[in-house]
């Protein structure tokens, strides 16, 4: 996809995600977003929408020697460059318990319609999902061209509930 195509698709994906969050979450609920890396769907628009609608926004931080991510209630301006080409909150920022997050919005490299997701290969989100509340929504943001017939899965992989593309919203479970 060209940069312009990605930008237009990101807006459509974020619009659909905003509508889903508005329908499913109430003010005060905690939504975990991510800072886009490379050509990932950019959820900046979702951050603004969530804050305007009274949601608490948290961003992940990779913790050394732990596969689970730590989450912090910060603004985009408070994210700093980190390892793996990520932008993350400081360990000193206000923490959010994984069990308190009601919706995780996540990126990926490839997705399938049964909720399978291929990330960057370290399993951080899968490990985090196992510590999350069973009712927490797991939402993947993807360009339609990232949907494949089937992604390879390992026993520790945790399926997503919803995959949102610029074309449609796939409700998995």
Coordinates of N, CA and C in Angstrom, one line a residue:
X1 N 0.8 -1.2 0.0 CA 0.0 0.0 0.0 C 0.9 1.2 0.0
X2 N 0.4 2.3 -0.7 CA 1.1 3.5 -0.6 C 0.9 4.2 0.7
X3 N 1.7 5.2 1.0 CA 1.5 6.0 2.2 C 0.1 6.6 2.3
X4 N -0.4 7.1 1.2 CA -1.7 7.7 1.1 C -2.8 6.7 1.3
X5 N -2.7 5.5 0.7 CA -3.6 4.4 0.9 C -3.7 4.0 2.4
X6 N -2.5 3.9 3.0 CA -2.5 3.5 4.4 C -3.1 4.5 5.3
X7 N -2.9 5.8 5.0 CA -3.5 6.9 5.8 C -5.0 6.8 5.7
X8 N -5.5 6.7 4.5 CA -7.0 6.6 4.3 C -7.6 5.4 4.9
X9 N -6.9 4.3 4.8 CA -7.4 3.1 5.4 C -7.4 3.2 6.9
X10 N -6.3 3.8 7.5 CA -6.2 4.0 8.9 C -7.4 4.8 9.5
X11 N -7.8 5.8 8.7 CA -8.9 6.7 9.2 C -10.2 5.8 9.2
X12 N -10.4 5.0 8.2 CA -11.6 4.1 8.1 C -11.6 3.1 9.3
X13 N -10.4 2.5 9.5 CA -10.3 1.6 10.6 C -10.5 2.2 11.9
X14 N -10.0 3.4 12.1 CA -10.2 4.1 13.4 C -11.6 4.5 13.6
X15 N -12.3 5.0 12.5 CA -13.7 5.3 12.6 C -14.5 4.1 13.1
X16 N -14.3 3.0 12.5 CA -15.0 1.7 12.9 C -14.7 1.4 14.3
X17 N -13.4 1.5 14.7 CA -13.0 1.2 16.1 C -13.7 2.2 17.1
X18 N -13.7 3.5 16.7 CA -14.4 4.5 17.6 C -15.8 4.1 17.8
X19 N -16.5 3.7 16.7 CA -17.9 3.3 16.9 C -18.1 2.1 17.8
X20 N -17.2 1.1 17.6 CA -17.3 -0.1 18.4 C -17.0 0.2 19.9
X21 N -16.0 1.1 20.2 CA -15.8 1.4 21.6 C -16.9 2.2 22.2
X22 N -17.5 3.1 21.4 CA -18.7 3.9 21.9 C -19.8 3.0 22.2
X23 N -20.0 1.9 21.4 CA -21.1 1.0 21.7 C -20.9 0.1 22.8
X24 N -19.6 -0.2 23.1 CA -19.3 -1.3 24.1 C -18.8 -0.8 25.4
X25 N -18.2 0.4 25.5 CA -17.6 0.9 26.7 C -18.3 2.1 27.3
X26 N -18.2 2.2 28.6 CA -18.8 3.3 29.3 C -17.6 4.2 29.8
X27 N -17.9 5.5 30.1 CA -16.9 6.4 30.6 C -16.2 5.8 31.8
X28 N -14.9 6.0 31.9 CA -14.1 5.4 33.0 C -13.5 4.1 32.7
X29 N -14.0 3.4 31.6 CA -13.4 2.2 31.2 C -12.0 2.4 30.7
X30 N -11.1 1.4 30.9 CA -9.7 1.5 30.4 C -9.5 0.8 29.1
X31 N -9.0 1.5 28.1 CA -8.7 0.9 26.8 C -7.2 1.0 26.6
X32 N -6.6 -0.1 26.2 CA -5.1 -0.1 26.0 C -4.9 0.0 24.5
X33 N -4.1 1.0 24.1 CA -3.8 1.3 22.7 C -2.3 1.0 22.5
X34 N -1.8 1.3 21.4 CA -0.4 1.1 21.1 C 0.1 2.3 20.2
X35 N 1.4 2.6 20.3 CA 1.9 3.6 19.4 C 2.4 2.9 18.1
X36 N 1.9 3.3 17.0 CA 2.2 2.6 15.7 C 3.7 2.6 15.4
X37 N 4.1 1.5 14.9 CA 5.5 1.3 14.5 C 5.5 1.0 13.0
X38 N 6.3 1.7 12.3 CA 6.4 1.5 10.8 C 5.1 1.7 10.1
X39 N 4.6 0.8 9.4 CA 3.4 0.9 8.6 C 2.2 0.4 9.2
X40 N 2.2 0.1 10.6 CA 1.0 -0.4 11.3 C -0.1 0.6 11.2
X41 N -1.3 0.2 11.4 CA -2.5 1.0 11.5 C -2.2 2.0 12.6
X42 N -2.4 3.3 12.4 CA -2.1 4.3 13.4 C -3.3 4.6 14.2
X43 N -3.3 4.3 15.5 CA -4.5 4.5 16.3 C -4.6 5.9 17.0
X44 N -3.9 6.9 16.5 CA -3.9 8.2 17.2 C -5.3 8.7 17.3
X45 N -6.1 8.6 16.2 CA -7.5 9.1 16.2 C -8.3 8.4 17.3
X46 N -8.0 7.1 17.6 CA -8.8 6.4 18.6 C -8.4 7.0 20.0
X47 N -7.2 7.3 20.2 CA -6.7 8.0 21.4 C -7.6 9.2 21.7
X48 N -7.7 10.1 20.7 CA -8.5 11.3 20.9 C -9.9 11.0 21.1
X49 N -10.5 10.1 20.4 CA -11.9 9.8 20.6 C -12.1 9.2 22.0
X50 N -11.3 8.3 22.4 CA -11.5 7.7 23.7 C -11.4 8.7 24.8
X51 N -10.5 9.6 24.8 CA -10.3 10.6 25.8 C -11.6 11.6 25.8
X52 N -12.0 12.0 24.6 CA -13.2 12.8 24.5 C -14.4 12.2 25.1
X53 N -14.5 10.8 25.1 CA -15.7 10.1 25.6 C -15.5 9.5 27.0
X54 N -14.5 10.1 27.7 CA -14.3 9.7 29.1 C -13.6 8.4 29.4
X55 N -13.0 7.8 28.4 CA -12.3 6.5 28.6 C -10.9 6.8 29.1
X56 N -10.3 5.9 29.8 CA -8.9 6.0 30.3 C -8.1 5.3 29.2
X57 N -7.0 5.9 28.8 CA -6.2 5.4 27.7 C -4.9 5.0 28.4
X58 N -4.5 3.7 28.1 CA -3.2 3.2 28.6 C -2.3 2.7 27.4
X59 N -1.0 2.8 27.6 CA -0.1 2.4 26.6 C 0.8 1.3 27.2
X60 N 1.3 0.3 26.4 CA 2.1 -0.7 26.9 C 3.6 -0.4 26.9
X61 N 4.3 -1.1 27.9 CA 5.7 -1.0 28.0 C 6.3 -2.4 28.1
X62 N 7.3 -2.7 27.4 CA 7.9 -4.0 27.5 C 8.8 -4.0 28.7
X63 N 8.6 -5.0 29.6 CA 9.3 -5.2 30.8 C 10.4 -6.2 30.6
X64 N 11.6 -5.8 31.0 CA 12.8 -6.7 30.8 C 12.5 -8.0 31.6
X65 N 12.8 -9.2 31.0 CA 12.7 -10.5 31.6 C 11.3 -10.9 31.9
X66 N 10.3 -10.3 31.3 CA 8.9 -10.6 31.5 C 8.2 -10.6 30.2
X67 N 7.4 -11.6 29.8 CA 6.7 -11.5 28.6 C 5.5 -10.7 28.6
X68 N 4.9 -10.5 29.8 CA 3.7 -9.6 30.0 C 4.1 -8.2 29.9
X69 N 3.2 -7.4 29.2 CA 3.4 -6.0 29.1 C 2.9 -5.3 30.3
X70 N 3.5 -4.2 30.6 CA 3.0 -3.3 31.7 C 2.3 -2.1 31.0
X71 N 1.2 -1.7 31.6 CA 0.4 -0.6 31.0 C 0.4 0.6 31.9
X72 N 0.4 1.8 31.2 CA 0.5 3.1 32.0 C -0.5 4.1 31.4
X73 N -1.1 4.8 32.2 CA -2.0 5.9 31.8 C -1.2 7.1 31.4
X74 N -0.9 7.3 30.2 CA -0.2 8.4 29.7 C -0.8 9.0 28.4
X75 N -0.3 10.2 28.0 CA -0.7 10.7 26.7 C 0.4 10.3 25.7
X76 N 0.0 10.5 24.4 CA 1.0 10.3 23.4 C 2.3 11.0 23.5
X77 N 2.2 12.3 24.0 CA 3.4 13.1 24.2 C 4.3 12.6 25.2
X78 N 3.8 11.7 26.1 CA 4.7 11.2 27.2 C 5.4 9.9 26.7
X79 N 5.1 9.4 25.5 CA 5.8 8.2 25.0 C 7.2 8.6 24.5
X80 N 8.1 7.7 24.8 CA 9.5 7.9 24.4 C 10.1 6.8 23.6
X81 N 11.0 7.1 22.7 CA 11.6 6.0 21.9 C 12.2 4.9 22.8
X82 N 12.1 3.7 22.4 CA 12.5 2.5 23.3 C 13.1 1.5 22.3
X83 N 13.4 0.3 22.9 CA 13.9 -0.8 22.1 C 12.9 -1.3 21.1
X84 N 13.3 -2.1 20.2 CA 12.5 -2.7 19.1 C 11.8 -1.6 18.3
X85 N 12.2 -0.4 18.3 CA 11.6 0.7 17.5 C 10.3 1.1 18.0
X86 N 10.0 0.9 19.3 CA 8.7 1.2 19.9 C 8.8 2.6 20.6
X87 N 7.7 3.2 20.8 CA 7.5 4.3 21.7 C 6.7 3.9 22.9
X88 N 7.3 4.1 24.1 CA 6.7 3.5 25.3 C 6.6 4.6 26.4
X89 N 5.7 4.3 27.4 CA 5.7 5.1 28.6 C 6.9 4.8 29.5
X90 N 7.2 5.7 30.4 CA 8.3 5.5 31.4 C 7.7 4.6 32.4
X91 N 8.6 3.8 33.0 CA 8.3 2.9 34.1 C 7.7 3.7 35.3
X92 N 8.0 5.0 35.4 CA 7.6 5.8 36.5 C 6.1 6.4 36.3
X93 N 5.6 6.2 35.1 CA 4.3 6.7 34.8 C 3.2 5.9 35.6
X94 N 2.0 6.6 35.8 CA 1.0 5.9 36.6 C 0.6 4.5 35.9
X95 N 0.7 3.5 36.7 CA 0.5 2.1 36.2 C -1.0 1.8 36.2
X96 N -1.3 0.8 35.3 CA -2.7 0.3 35.2 C -2.6 -1.2 35.3
X97 N -3.3 -1.8 36.1 CA -3.3 -3.3 36.2 C -3.9 -3.9 35.0
X98 N -3.3 -4.9 34.4 CA -3.7 -5.6 33.2 C -5.2 -6.1 33.4
X99 N -5.5 -6.6 34.6 CA -6.8 -7.1 34.9 C -7.9 -6.0 34.8
X100 N -7.5 -4.7 34.9 CA -8.5 -3.6 34.8 C -8.7 -3.1 33.4
X101 N -7.9 -3.5 32.4 CA -8.1 -3.1 31.0 C -9.4 -3.9 30.5
X102 N -10.3 -3.1 29.9 CA -11.5 -3.7 29.4 C -11.5 -4.0 27.9
X103 N -10.5 -3.3 27.2 CA -10.4 -3.5 25.8 C -8.9 -3.3 25.4
X104 N -8.3 -4.2 24.7 CA -7.0 -4.2 24.2 C -7.1 -4.0 22.7
X105 N -6.5 -2.9 22.2 CA -6.5 -2.6 20.7 C -5.0 -2.9 20.3
X106 N -4.8 -3.9 19.4 CA -3.5 -4.3 19.1 C -3.1 -4.3 17.6
X107 N -1.9 -4.2 17.3 CA -1.4 -4.3 15.9 C -1.0 -5.7 15.6
X108 N -0.6 -5.9 14.4 CA 0.0 -7.2 14.0 C 0.5 -7.2 12.5
X109 N 1.1 -8.2 12.1 CA 1.6 -8.3 10.8 C 0.7 -9.1 9.9
X110 N 0.0 -10.1 10.4 CA -1.0 -10.8 9.6 C -2.1 -11.3 10.6
X111 N -3.3 -11.5 10.1 CA -4.4 -11.9 10.8 C -5.3 -12.9 10.0
X112 N -6.0 -13.8 10.7 CA -7.0 -14.6 10.0 C -8.4 -14.3 10.6
X113 N -9.4 -14.8 9.9 CA -10.8 -14.5 10.3 C -11.2 -15.3 11.5
X114 N -10.4 -16.2 12.0 CA -10.8 -16.9 13.2 C -10.1 -16.3 14.5
X115 N -9.5 -15.1 14.3 CA -8.9 -14.4 15.4 C -7.4 -14.6 15.6
X116 N -6.8 -15.4 14.7 CA -5.4 -15.6 14.7 C -4.6 -14.3 14.4
X117 N -3.5 -14.2 15.0 CA -2.7 -13.0 14.8 C -1.2 -13.3 14.8
X118 N -0.4 -12.8 13.9 CA 1.0 -12.9 13.9 C 1.5 -11.5 14.3
X119 N 2.3 -11.4 15.4 CA 2.9 -10.1 15.8 C 4.3 -10.1 15.4
X120 N 5.1 -9.5 16.2 CA 6.6 -9.4 16.0 C 7.4 -10.5 16.5
X121 N 6.6 -11.6 17.0 CA 7.3 -12.8 17.4 C 7.8 -13.0 18.8
X122 N 7.5 -12.1 19.7 CA 8.0 -12.3 21.1 C 6.9 -12.8 22.0
X123 N 5.6 -12.7 21.6 CA 4.6 -13.3 22.4 C 4.1 -12.4 23.6
X124 N 4.5 -11.1 23.6 CA 4.1 -10.2 24.7 C 2.6 -10.1 24.8
X125 N 1.9 -9.9 23.7 CA 0.4 -9.7 23.8 C -0.2 -11.0 24.3
X126 N 0.2 -12.1 23.8 CA -0.4 -13.4 24.2 C -0.2 -13.6 25.7
X127 N 0.9 -13.4 26.2 CA 1.2 -13.5 27.6 C 0.3 -12.5 28.4
X128 N 0.2 -11.3 27.9 CA -0.6 -10.3 28.6 C -2.1 -10.7 28.6
X129 N -2.6 -11.2 27.5 CA -4.0 -11.6 27.4 C -4.3 -12.7 28.5
X130 N -3.4 -13.6 28.8 CA -3.7 -14.6 29.8 C -3.8 -14.0 31.2
X131 N -3.3 -12.8 31.4 CA -3.4 -12.2 32.7 C -4.6 -11.2 32.7
X132 N -5.2 -11.0 31.6 CA -6.3 -10.0 31.5 C -7.6 -10.7 32.0
X133 N -8.6 -9.8 32.3 CA -9.9 -10.3 32.7 C -10.5 -11.1 31.5
X134 N -11.2 -12.2 31.7 CA -11.8 -13.0 30.6 C -12.7 -12.2 29.8
X135 N -13.4 -11.2 30.3 CA -14.3 -10.4 29.6 C -13.6 -9.3 28.7
X136 N -12.3 -9.1 28.9 CA -11.7 -8.0 28.2 C -11.7 -8.3 26.7
X137 N -12.1 -7.3 25.9 CA -12.1 -7.4 24.4 C -10.7 -7.4 23.9
X138 N -10.4 -8.2 22.9 CA -9.1 -8.2 22.2 C -9.4 -7.9 20.7
X139 N -9.0 -6.6 20.4 CA -9.3 -6.1 19.1 C -8.1 -5.9 18.2
X140 N -8.0 -6.5 17.1 CA -6.9 -6.3 16.2 C -7.2 -5.3 15.1
X141 N -6.3 -4.4 14.8 CA -6.4 -3.4 13.7 C -5.5 -3.9 12.6
X142 N -6.1 -4.0 11.4 CA -5.4 -4.5 10.3 C -5.9 -3.9 9.0
X143 N -5.0 -3.8 8.0 CA -5.4 -3.4 6.7 C -6.0 -4.7 6.1
X144 N -6.9 -4.6 5.2 CA -7.6 -5.8 4.6 C -6.5 -6.7 3.9
X145 N -5.5 -6.1 3.4 CA -4.4 -6.9 2.7 C -3.6 -7.7 3.7
X146 N -3.8 -7.5 5.0 CA -3.1 -8.3 6.1 C -3.9 -9.5 6.5
X147 N -5.1 -9.7 6.0 CA -5.9 -10.8 6.3 C -5.5 -12.0 5.4
X148 N -5.2 -13.1 6.0 CA -4.8 -14.3 5.3 C -5.7 -15.4 5.6
X149 N -5.6 -16.5 4.9 CA -6.5 -17.7 5.1 C -6.3 -18.2 6.5
X150 N -5.1 -18.4 6.9 CA -4.8 -19.0 8.2 C -3.4 -18.6 8.7
X151 N -3.3 -18.1 9.9 CA -1.9 -17.9 10.4 C -1.5 -19.1 11.3
X152 N -0.2 -19.3 11.3 CA 0.3 -20.4 12.1 C 0.1 -20.1 13.6
X153 N -0.4 -21.1 14.4 CA -0.6 -20.8 15.8 C 0.2 -21.8 16.6
X154 N 0.6 -21.3 17.8 CA 1.2 -22.1 18.8 C 0.3 -22.2 20.0
X155 N 0.6 -23.2 20.8 CA -0.3 -23.4 22.0 C -0.5 -22.2 22.9
X156 N 0.5 -21.3 23.0 CA 0.3 -20.2 23.8 C -0.4 -19.0 23.2
X157 N -0.7 -19.1 21.9 CA -1.4 -18.0 21.2 C -2.8 -17.8 21.7
X158 N -3.2 -16.6 21.9 CA -4.6 -16.2 22.3 C -5.3 -15.5 21.2
X159 N -6.5 -16.0 20.8 CA -7.2 -15.5 19.7 C -7.8 -14.1 20.0
X160 N -7.9 -13.3 19.0 CA -8.6 -12.0 19.1 C -10.1 -12.2 19.0
X161 N -10.9 -11.3 19.6 CA -12.4 -11.3 19.5 C -12.9 -10.6 18.2
X162 N -12.1 -9.6 17.8 CA -12.6 -8.7 16.7 C -11.4 -8.3 15.9
X163 N -11.5 -8.3 14.6 CA -10.5 -7.7 13.7 C -11.2 -6.7 12.9
X164 N -10.6 -5.5 12.9 CA -11.2 -4.3 12.2 C -10.3 -3.9 11.0
X165 N -10.8 -3.9 9.8 CA -10.1 -3.5 8.6 C -10.9 -2.3 8.0
X166 N -10.3 -1.7 7.0 CA -10.9 -0.6 6.3 C -12.2 -1.0 5.6
X167 N -12.3 -2.4 5.4 CA -13.5 -2.9 4.6 C -14.6 -3.4 5.5
X168 N -14.2 -4.1 6.6 CA -15.2 -4.7 7.5 C -14.7 -4.9 8.9
X169 N -15.7 -5.2 9.8 CA -15.4 -5.6 11.1 C -15.7 -7.1 11.2
X170 N -14.7 -7.9 11.5 CA -14.8 -9.4 11.7 C -15.0 -9.7 13.1
X171 N -16.2 -10.1 13.5 CA -16.5 -10.6 14.9 C -16.2 -12.0 14.9
X172 N -15.2 -12.4 15.7 CA -14.7 -13.7 15.8 C -15.5 -14.6 16.8
X173 N -15.6 -14.1 18.0 CA -16.3 -14.8 19.0 C -17.3 -13.9 19.8

